[in-house]
Amino acid sequence: MKGLKTASVASGLAGLRENFKSDALSGFLVFLIALPLCLGISMASGFPPVAGILTAIIGGMVVSFLGGSELTIKGPAAGLIVIALGAVGELGQGDSLLGYKLALATIVVAGVIQILFGTLRSGVLGDFFPAAAVSGMLASIGIIIISKQVFTLLGVKPAGKEPLELLVEIPLGLANLNPQIAIIGVTSLLILFTLPLLKNKYLKRVPAPLLVILVSIPLGHLFGLAHSHTYLFLDEHNYSVGPEFLVTLPKDLLSAITFPDFSQVFSGTSIKYIIMFAVVGSLESILSTKAVDTLDPYKRKANLNRDMVGVGIGNTLAGLIGGLPMISEIVRSSANINSGGKTRWANFFHGLFLLLFVALAPGLIHQIPLAALAAMLIYTGFRLASPTTFIQTFHKGWEQLVIFLITIIFTLSTDLLVGIGAGIAAELLILMIKGLPVKSIFKPGIKLQQHEDNDYIHIALSDGAVFSNYIRLRKYLDSLPRRKHLVLDFSDTVVVDHTVMKHLHQYREEYTAQGGWLEITGLHGHKPVSKHPHAARVRVQQRRHATAAT
């Protein structure tokens, strides 16, 4: 672990002393990225702008030492915008302040549930959901974010509220845009899309969100957004601008604290959002933490259960004082690694810098145009739902694209919970059509074949190895001794789905890193549904039997 001076005590005071320079610098750079994103996510969620900053401060200064990951940055994420905004709207029934307070109560309860998830060792939750349904859920979130934020970027108020209504209304929004606000928004969007394409090494070091702020604030001053007035554009039409197009913050952090309202916490609507915050938030956090593990230059593995407890405690605290829900956030965590962060103190410093900035310079935040924040969120939404995502899903197999699209359609027309449920149902139906026995939906057939050689373990699997029974398979594999030659024989399986193929690829890397050798055999009689290396496999004989029976 060259470069990590005190790895064994990295999370303690010794780690702070030995890695202070790298962690403090990384924390500062992540703070520059986090500040505008926290503001934007808050406003897109129907929360006060400061709510996201409160969450990031707790995620950095408190959860850093409670979680099970060294390099993840805890804070609000775009993936929960849809749920938070829905909670405020449905619970408040037109009263945004009441909806905000009632939504805080659901966040607190969801946080307690996440603590239970971690205590009950439910960190494997991320292994259950089918990969295509998870991708569809994230793409849906991206589409919804874009549908809502494009109007803020253009400086107009939409008539519709639901995602499909807003998507249809975009052409009308373009026709009625506020030119000065749109200039700020489009300029910000161009910066976000073009900066990563530049080859200049010095420009590439500048965080794109920071550059957006540095450009948009002067534009806001140029257009006089701090003062309400009208202007004539092309001698044809009068447009209005003013402080309502800028971020609004309370005078101090203490006045920003808002307590939750638990009066409706047991209502059906509250329970629905409690489940969504707990399940979707946990899933996103686990997936992000696992992704960060693959980026850690020191190959440390997070304790997912402990990390879930930490996130749960953070969400409980955030909900109690008026903050958004938090997760382990992948974009800021990646920036932390790329900036040289080595221990969890980098997350702490990111929270500390946010606290100091909001406490000492709230006036500067008030100068940020909302259109610039909307541009950042649209860029985030595009990354979640880019055309590349659709193409990559199709390359994994037509059935993966079907599950992906079903998840998106149901999410856009209903909500996230129904959408992910529809994706799971679609995957199970497709697997049963391919021959998966009902008895094997949640329980894989596992047989340990004994050999005289103690260094050789042979596991024969039968029926099907699919997303819904992988947790049991993983639990069994984890119970086996390490540093062995482990053979997984799929000869007797009918189908092995894409999710399991993907997980086994990751598991082989983990097992090899622990000194063992994982060999996968028995798939020569199966046909991959596409050329993708992780494509689902279906036994050829099974297809022939099904054709003969027909």
XYZ file of C-alpha atoms in Angstrom:
550
model
C 0.000 0.000 0.000
C 2.595 2.416 -1.123
C 1.492 6.021 -0.612
C -0.876 5.287 2.267
C 1.357 6.007 5.228
C -0.786 4.641 8.039
C -3.233 2.218 6.481
C -3.937 0.268 9.658
C -5.124 3.355 11.527
C -6.289 5.354 8.534
C -9.613 6.215 10.138
C -8.075 7.450 13.389
C -6.027 10.426 14.487
C -2.862 8.819 13.170
C -4.452 8.621 9.745
C -5.329 12.314 10.006
C -1.766 13.267 10.887
C -0.063 11.140 8.249
C -2.446 11.925 5.360
C -3.581 15.422 6.327
C -2.319 17.206 3.218
C -3.805 14.812 0.647
C -7.132 14.384 2.466
C -7.598 18.092 3.194
C -6.848 19.038 -0.414
C -9.186 16.357 -1.762
C -11.901 17.390 0.699
C -11.612 20.993 -0.507
C -11.882 20.012 -4.171
C -14.892 17.793 -3.455
C -16.461 20.680 -1.521
C -16.196 22.863 -4.647
C -18.128 20.219 -6.586
C -20.596 19.439 -3.785
C -21.697 22.994 -2.988
C -23.609 23.746 -6.211
C -24.872 20.166 -6.503
C -26.274 20.217 -2.962
C -28.097 23.463 -3.721
C -29.445 22.174 -7.020
C -30.589 18.821 -5.659
C -32.362 20.569 -2.773
C -34.331 22.913 -4.982
C -35.186 20.169 -7.473
C -36.489 18.100 -4.546
C -38.857 20.803 -3.329
C -36.696 21.379 -0.238
C -35.081 24.675 0.834
C -31.662 25.124 -0.854
C -29.804 24.790 2.426
C -31.297 21.327 3.093
C -28.775 19.563 0.878
C -25.885 21.367 2.529
C -27.118 20.317 5.984
C -27.144 16.720 4.771
C -23.643 16.921 3.299
C -22.305 18.467 6.515
C -23.747 15.574 8.545
C -22.552 13.067 5.934
C -19.037 14.468 6.110
C -18.526 15.408 9.735
C -20.563 12.658 11.414
C -21.100 9.674 9.108
C -17.427 9.631 8.035
C -16.584 7.812 11.257
C -19.694 5.621 11.433
C -19.694 4.102 7.947
C -17.756 1.130 6.623
C -16.071 2.745 3.639
C -12.884 4.770 3.510
C -13.349 6.844 0.355
C -17.078 7.322 -0.247
C -18.504 10.825 0.057
C -21.853 10.925 1.846
C -24.429 13.476 0.813
C -27.622 14.168 -1.140
C -27.916 12.557 -4.565
C -29.850 13.235 -7.740
C -31.215 9.696 -7.596
C -33.522 10.574 -4.694
C -34.855 13.848 -6.169
C -37.901 12.143 -7.644
C -38.875 10.535 -4.338
C -38.306 13.673 -2.263
C -40.252 15.875 -4.669
C -43.093 13.367 -4.788
C -43.217 13.173 -0.986
C -43.434 16.965 -0.599
C -46.155 17.201 -3.246
C -48.339 14.274 -2.170
C -48.043 14.793 1.559
C -48.431 18.576 1.419
C -51.373 18.613 -1.003
C -50.423 22.068 -2.248
C -48.882 23.303 1.027
C -45.140 23.067 0.305
C -44.021 23.881 3.866
C -46.316 21.237 5.371
C -45.232 18.750 2.700
C -41.591 19.469 3.512
C -42.085 18.833 7.234
C -44.110 15.657 6.627
C -41.459 14.438 4.164
C -38.793 14.971 6.837
C -40.682 12.555 9.083
C -40.560 9.850 6.391
C -36.810 10.414 6.013
C -36.300 9.919 9.763
C -38.249 6.642 9.799
C -36.509 5.458 6.619
C -33.186 6.181 8.333
C -34.156 3.995 11.286
C -35.116 1.207 8.856
C -31.712 1.530 7.167
C -30.039 1.151 10.564
C -32.027 -2.091 10.969
C -31.006 -3.168 7.454
C -27.365 -2.810 8.413
C -27.781 -4.409 11.842
C -29.537 -7.401 10.262
C -26.695 -7.684 7.742
C -28.795 -6.682 4.750
C -25.842 -5.183 2.914
C -26.390 -7.819 0.214
C -29.577 -5.987 -0.805
C -27.798 -4.644 -3.887
C -27.263 -8.201 -5.142
C -30.988 -8.972 -5.332
C -32.292 -6.529 -7.910
C -31.912 -7.428 -11.607
C -29.280 -5.304 -13.322
C -31.574 -4.193 -16.161
C -34.284 -3.042 -13.738
C -31.740 -1.045 -11.714
C -30.418 0.573 -14.904
C -34.011 1.322 -15.943
C -34.729 2.895 -12.569
C -31.673 5.156 -12.819
C -32.484 6.090 -16.423
C -36.045 6.936 -15.352
C -34.695 9.210 -12.653
C -32.502 10.915 -15.239
C -35.443 11.485 -17.598
C -37.611 12.867 -14.783
C -34.845 15.231 -13.649
C -34.422 16.555 -17.185
C -38.189 16.955 -17.678
C -38.454 19.108 -14.556
C -35.234 21.111 -14.745
C -35.360 22.152 -18.393
C -38.038 24.737 -17.537
C -35.886 26.245 -14.764
C -33.026 26.436 -17.247
C -35.286 28.276 -19.726
C -36.798 30.606 -17.104
C -40.430 29.541 -17.606
C -43.053 27.871 -15.433
C -44.633 24.715 -16.876
C -48.344 23.976 -16.666
C -47.857 20.226 -16.196
C -46.540 18.444 -13.120
C -46.111 14.784 -14.109
C -43.014 13.679 -16.090
C -44.883 12.668 -19.244
C -46.830 15.948 -19.228
C -43.610 17.921 -18.817
C -41.848 16.084 -21.631
C -44.704 16.916 -23.994
C -44.576 20.560 -22.849
C -40.857 21.096 -23.577
C -41.413 22.513 -27.107
C -43.822 25.093 -25.648
C -41.218 25.980 -23.014
C -38.612 26.530 -25.713
C -41.003 28.821 -27.599
C -41.646 30.951 -24.482
C -38.168 30.948 -22.913
C -36.815 33.928 -20.984
C -33.760 34.902 -23.120
C -31.438 36.158 -20.357
C -32.157 33.194 -18.070
C -31.814 30.797 -20.997
C -28.429 32.321 -21.891
C -27.176 31.562 -18.369
C -28.633 28.057 -18.449
C -27.458 27.087 -21.925
C -23.988 28.541 -21.339
C -23.718 26.488 -18.148
C -24.871 23.385 -19.998
C -22.296 23.915 -22.755
C -19.527 24.179 -20.147
C -20.589 20.903 -18.540
C -20.710 19.032 -21.836
C -17.591 20.494 -23.457
C -15.105 20.728 -20.549
C -14.610 16.914 -20.310
C -13.833 16.865 -24.052
C -10.975 19.368 -23.819
C -7.444 17.986 -23.925
C -5.735 20.807 -22.030
C -4.511 19.200 -18.805
C -4.849 22.408 -16.797
C -8.461 23.050 -17.829
C -9.346 19.411 -17.127
C -8.281 19.922 -13.503
C -10.949 22.596 -12.985
C -14.178 21.040 -11.615
C -16.909 21.706 -14.183
C -19.511 22.753 -11.534
C -17.044 25.310 -10.171
C -16.457 26.750 -13.635
C -20.225 26.988 -14.146
C -20.534 29.028 -10.963
C -17.609 31.278 -11.921
C -19.260 32.035 -15.272
C -22.926 32.183 -14.229
C -22.540 34.606 -11.298
C -21.025 37.378 -13.499
C -23.749 36.735 -16.085
C -26.327 37.143 -13.330
C -24.778 40.482 -12.410
C -24.666 41.518 -16.068
C -28.390 40.868 -16.412
C -29.194 42.501 -13.040
C -30.926 39.469 -11.526
C -30.546 40.884 -8.024
C -33.195 43.534 -8.824
C -36.673 42.984 -10.212
C -37.129 44.612 -13.610
C -38.306 44.022 -17.152
C -36.332 44.192 -20.381
C -37.177 44.292 -24.062
C -35.673 41.560 -26.218
C -35.214 42.160 -29.975
C -37.746 44.991 -29.669
C -40.522 42.426 -29.651
C -41.369 41.224 -26.171
C -40.929 42.269 -22.522
C -39.473 39.744 -20.107
C -39.193 39.889 -16.302
C -36.178 38.949 -14.193
C -35.342 39.383 -10.528
C -34.120 37.713 -7.302
C -36.581 34.834 -7.786
C -34.105 33.500 -10.368
C -31.337 33.352 -7.723
C -30.666 30.959 -4.843
C -32.252 32.021 -1.549
C -30.666 31.100 1.787
C -31.597 31.884 5.402
C -29.489 34.403 7.299
C -27.768 31.705 9.368
C -27.687 27.929 9.717
C -29.610 27.874 13.005
C -32.609 29.539 11.393
C -32.410 26.930 8.613
C -33.121 24.063 11.002
C -36.627 22.689 10.483
C -38.163 19.932 12.577
C -40.226 17.098 11.058
C -43.984 16.707 11.468
C -44.837 13.133 12.497
C -48.623 13.648 12.492
C -49.128 11.611 9.282
C -46.202 9.220 9.539
C -48.494 6.144 9.637
C -50.631 7.183 6.669
C -50.534 5.092 3.500
C -48.796 7.855 1.561
C -46.097 8.283 4.212
C -45.487 4.539 4.374
C -45.075 4.431 0.594
C -42.390 7.111 0.712
C -40.719 5.565 3.762
C -40.341 2.340 1.771
C -39.024 4.180 -1.275
C -36.507 6.251 0.701
C -35.298 3.151 2.566
C -35.158 0.709 -0.354
C -34.084 2.939 -3.248
C -31.711 4.950 -1.051
C -30.122 1.779 0.329
C -29.824 0.235 -3.117
C -28.170 3.329 -4.603
C -25.825 3.665 -1.636
C -24.749 0.008 -1.788
C -24.181 0.086 -5.534
C -22.162 3.308 -5.241
C -20.040 1.948 -2.394
C -19.297 -1.247 -4.337
C -18.367 0.831 -7.381
C -16.011 2.983 -5.288
C -14.347 -0.187 -3.960
C -13.286 -1.023 -7.513
C -11.701 2.438 -7.836
C -9.830 2.394 -4.513
C -6.118 2.361 -5.427
C -5.415 0.442 -2.198
C -8.050 -2.252 -2.941
C -9.830 -1.845 0.391
C -13.288 -3.392 0.650
C -16.098 -1.576 2.422
C -18.135 -3.206 5.169
C -21.529 -2.755 3.492
C -23.526 -3.561 6.621
C -21.636 -1.071 8.747
C -21.896 1.467 5.941
C -25.669 0.966 5.857
C -25.854 1.649 9.590
C -23.830 4.832 9.117
C -26.044 6.060 6.277
C -29.125 5.218 8.335
C -27.866 7.249 11.289
C -27.012 10.102 8.944
C -30.481 10.071 7.393
C -32.136 10.008 10.795
C -30.129 13.050 11.901
C -30.650 14.858 8.589
C -34.404 14.324 8.715
C -34.556 15.615 12.286
C -33.020 18.995 11.371
C -34.475 19.600 7.896
C -32.023 17.896 5.554
C -32.389 15.746 2.472
C -31.727 11.992 2.564
C -28.126 10.937 1.907
C -26.356 8.071 0.186
C -22.784 7.156 -0.707
C -22.562 9.383 -3.773
C -20.600 7.999 -6.739
C -19.690 11.239 -8.603
C -18.240 13.012 -5.564
C -16.611 9.775 -4.361
C -14.896 9.334 -7.739
C -13.728 12.954 -7.560
C -12.359 12.252 -4.091
C -10.257 9.356 -5.398
C -9.085 11.295 -8.455
C -8.106 14.209 -6.198
C -5.867 12.027 -4.048
C -8.114 11.318 -1.051
C -6.722 8.442 0.992
C -8.887 8.039 4.093
C -12.320 8.906 5.438
C -10.913 12.213 6.671
C -11.356 13.546 3.112
C -15.130 13.145 3.559
C -14.870 14.904 6.910
C -13.018 17.876 5.381
C -15.576 18.138 2.560
C -18.289 18.533 5.226
C -16.204 20.961 7.263
C -15.541 23.248 4.279
C -19.266 23.277 3.482
C -20.057 24.287 7.076
C -17.491 27.080 7.079
C -18.554 28.423 3.690
C -22.275 28.527 4.471
C -21.604 30.042 7.887
C -19.175 32.713 6.641
C -20.253 33.486 3.061
C -24.008 32.958 2.602
C -24.217 36.140 0.513
C -22.061 34.616 -2.226
C -24.387 31.622 -2.511
C -27.334 33.985 -3.003
C -25.696 35.240 -6.215
C -25.864 31.826 -7.930
C -28.510 31.721 -10.703
C -31.001 28.864 -10.497
C -30.548 28.252 -14.231
C -26.923 27.275 -13.587
C -27.982 24.727 -10.976
C -30.639 23.414 -13.358
C -27.941 22.909 -15.997
C -25.908 20.773 -13.572
C -28.932 18.617 -12.827
C -29.823 18.245 -16.509
C -26.247 17.133 -17.159
C -26.554 14.606 -14.316
C -29.879 13.407 -15.702
C -28.392 13.010 -19.170
C -25.583 10.867 -17.788
C -28.152 8.606 -16.116
C -30.293 8.308 -19.246
C -27.839 8.826 -22.094
C -28.418 7.085 -25.451
C -25.283 5.053 -24.706
C -27.093 3.426 -21.764
C -29.886 2.236 -24.060
C -27.380 0.887 -26.601
C -25.289 -0.901 -23.968
C -28.391 -2.506 -22.493
C -29.455 -3.787 -25.918
C -25.994 -5.310 -26.445
C -26.536 -7.391 -23.305
C -29.570 -9.043 -24.904
C -33.010 -8.077 -26.214
C -34.676 -9.273 -23.007
C -32.489 -6.917 -20.981
C -33.687 -4.021 -23.129
C -37.322 -5.126 -22.625
C -36.891 -5.158 -18.826
C -35.060 -1.833 -18.990
C -37.826 -0.171 -21.038
C -40.659 -1.657 -18.951
C -39.042 -0.237 -15.813
C -38.755 3.190 -17.435
C -42.333 3.222 -18.789
C -43.924 2.175 -15.492
C -41.749 4.592 -13.499
C -42.604 7.562 -15.714
C -46.316 6.754 -15.683
C -46.576 5.817 -11.966
C -43.661 5.960 -9.505
C -40.303 4.382 -8.738
C -41.661 1.615 -6.525
C -44.105 0.395 -9.173
C -41.440 0.796 -11.854
C -38.821 -1.361 -10.138
C -41.541 -3.893 -9.260
C -42.600 -4.067 -12.910
C -38.982 -4.603 -13.952
C -38.567 -7.467 -11.478
C -41.848 -9.070 -12.621
C -40.817 -8.781 -16.279
C -37.464 -10.450 -15.599
C -39.069 -13.340 -13.695
C -41.625 -13.879 -16.474
C -38.891 -13.982 -19.134
C -36.816 -16.401 -17.038
C -39.773 -18.762 -16.524
C -40.482 -18.686 -20.256
C -36.862 -19.774 -20.743
C -37.426 -22.717 -18.422
C -36.689 -21.529 -14.875
C -38.638 -23.790 -12.455
C -40.863 -21.963 -9.963
C -39.147 -23.798 -7.095
C -35.827 -22.201 -8.071
C -36.957 -18.570 -8.135
C -35.603 -17.926 -4.637
C -33.607 -21.096 -3.947
C -30.757 -22.284 -6.196
C -29.937 -25.961 -6.472
C -26.524 -26.398 -4.800
C -24.598 -29.638 -4.407
C -21.119 -29.863 -2.884
C -19.089 -32.691 -4.418
C -16.407 -33.962 -2.052
C -12.872 -34.614 -3.271
C -9.842 -36.046 -1.535
C -7.822 -32.982 -2.449
C -8.583 -30.443 0.297
C -7.517 -27.573 -1.969
C -10.227 -28.371 -4.521
C -13.933 -27.542 -4.045
C -16.521 -28.491 -6.668
C -20.014 -26.940 -6.523
C -22.667 -28.279 -8.907
C -25.609 -25.961 -9.555
C -28.957 -27.058 -10.927
C -32.199 -25.575 -12.301
C -31.393 -21.857 -12.518
C -28.926 -19.275 -11.231
C -30.802 -15.980 -11.390
C -30.953 -12.587 -9.666
C -33.637 -13.644 -7.192
C -31.663 -16.597 -5.770
C -28.168 -15.132 -6.071
C -28.155 -13.864 -2.476
C -28.480 -17.459 -1.233
C -25.792 -18.614 -3.642
C -23.480 -15.797 -2.558
C -24.096 -16.574 1.112
C -23.188 -20.210 0.503
C -20.042 -19.310 -1.415
C -18.971 -16.899 1.328
C -19.252 -19.721 3.876
C -16.609 -21.759 2.047
C -12.915 -21.554 2.963
C -10.760 -19.080 1.041
C -7.551 -19.728 -0.906
C -8.958 -22.808 -2.666
C -9.518 -23.926 -6.244
C -13.277 -23.369 -6.395
C -15.193 -24.781 -9.352
C -18.752 -23.678 -10.104
C -20.361 -26.205 -12.445
C -23.454 -24.950 -14.341
C -23.960 -28.117 -16.426
C -27.348 -28.903 -14.853
C -28.737 -25.369 -14.955
C -31.487 -24.374 -17.343
C -30.706 -20.663 -17.338
C -28.090 -18.314 -15.891
C -29.227 -14.707 -16.120
C -27.231 -11.554 -16.895
C -27.280 -10.346 -13.280
C -25.657 -13.548 -12.000
C -23.091 -13.548 -14.804
C -22.174 -9.976 -13.867
C -21.995 -10.778 -10.135
C -19.878 -13.892 -10.725
C -17.389 -11.861 -12.740
C -17.017 -9.498 -9.778
C -16.930 -12.387 -7.292
C -14.122 -14.083 -9.243
C -12.022 -10.919 -8.910
C -12.688 -10.786 -5.151
C -11.916 -14.488 -4.691
C -8.696 -14.211 -6.700
C -7.628 -11.173 -4.653
C -8.041 -13.342 -1.537
C -5.577 -15.903 -2.894
C -8.010 -18.374 -4.444
C -8.929 -19.485 -7.945
C -12.528 -19.494 -9.149
C -13.301 -21.601 -12.229
C -16.681 -21.478 -13.983
C -17.524 -24.578 -16.045
C -20.524 -26.307 -17.591
C -21.693 -23.449 -19.799
C -20.597 -25.085 -23.064
C -24.108 -26.510 -23.429
C -25.675 -23.071 -22.967
C -26.217 -20.451 -25.620
C -25.542 -16.775 -24.774
C -28.410 -14.462 -25.742
C -25.935 -11.914 -27.110
C -22.215 -11.399 -27.688
C -21.795 -9.472 -24.421
C -19.415 -11.322 -22.037
C -22.003 -11.127 -19.247
C -24.998 -12.067 -21.401
C -27.526 -14.541 -20.001
C -27.009 -18.211 -20.875
C -29.834 -20.613 -21.763
C -29.290 -24.366 -22.054
C -29.612 -25.440 -25.693
C -31.192 -28.816 -24.827
C -33.921 -27.039 -22.900
C -34.841 -25.001 -25.989
C -34.968 -28.146 -28.088
C -37.262 -29.876 -25.590
C -39.525 -26.845 -25.512
C -39.702 -26.845 -29.349
C -40.473 -30.560 -29.477
C -43.205 -30.196 -26.859
C -44.772 -27.422 -28.912
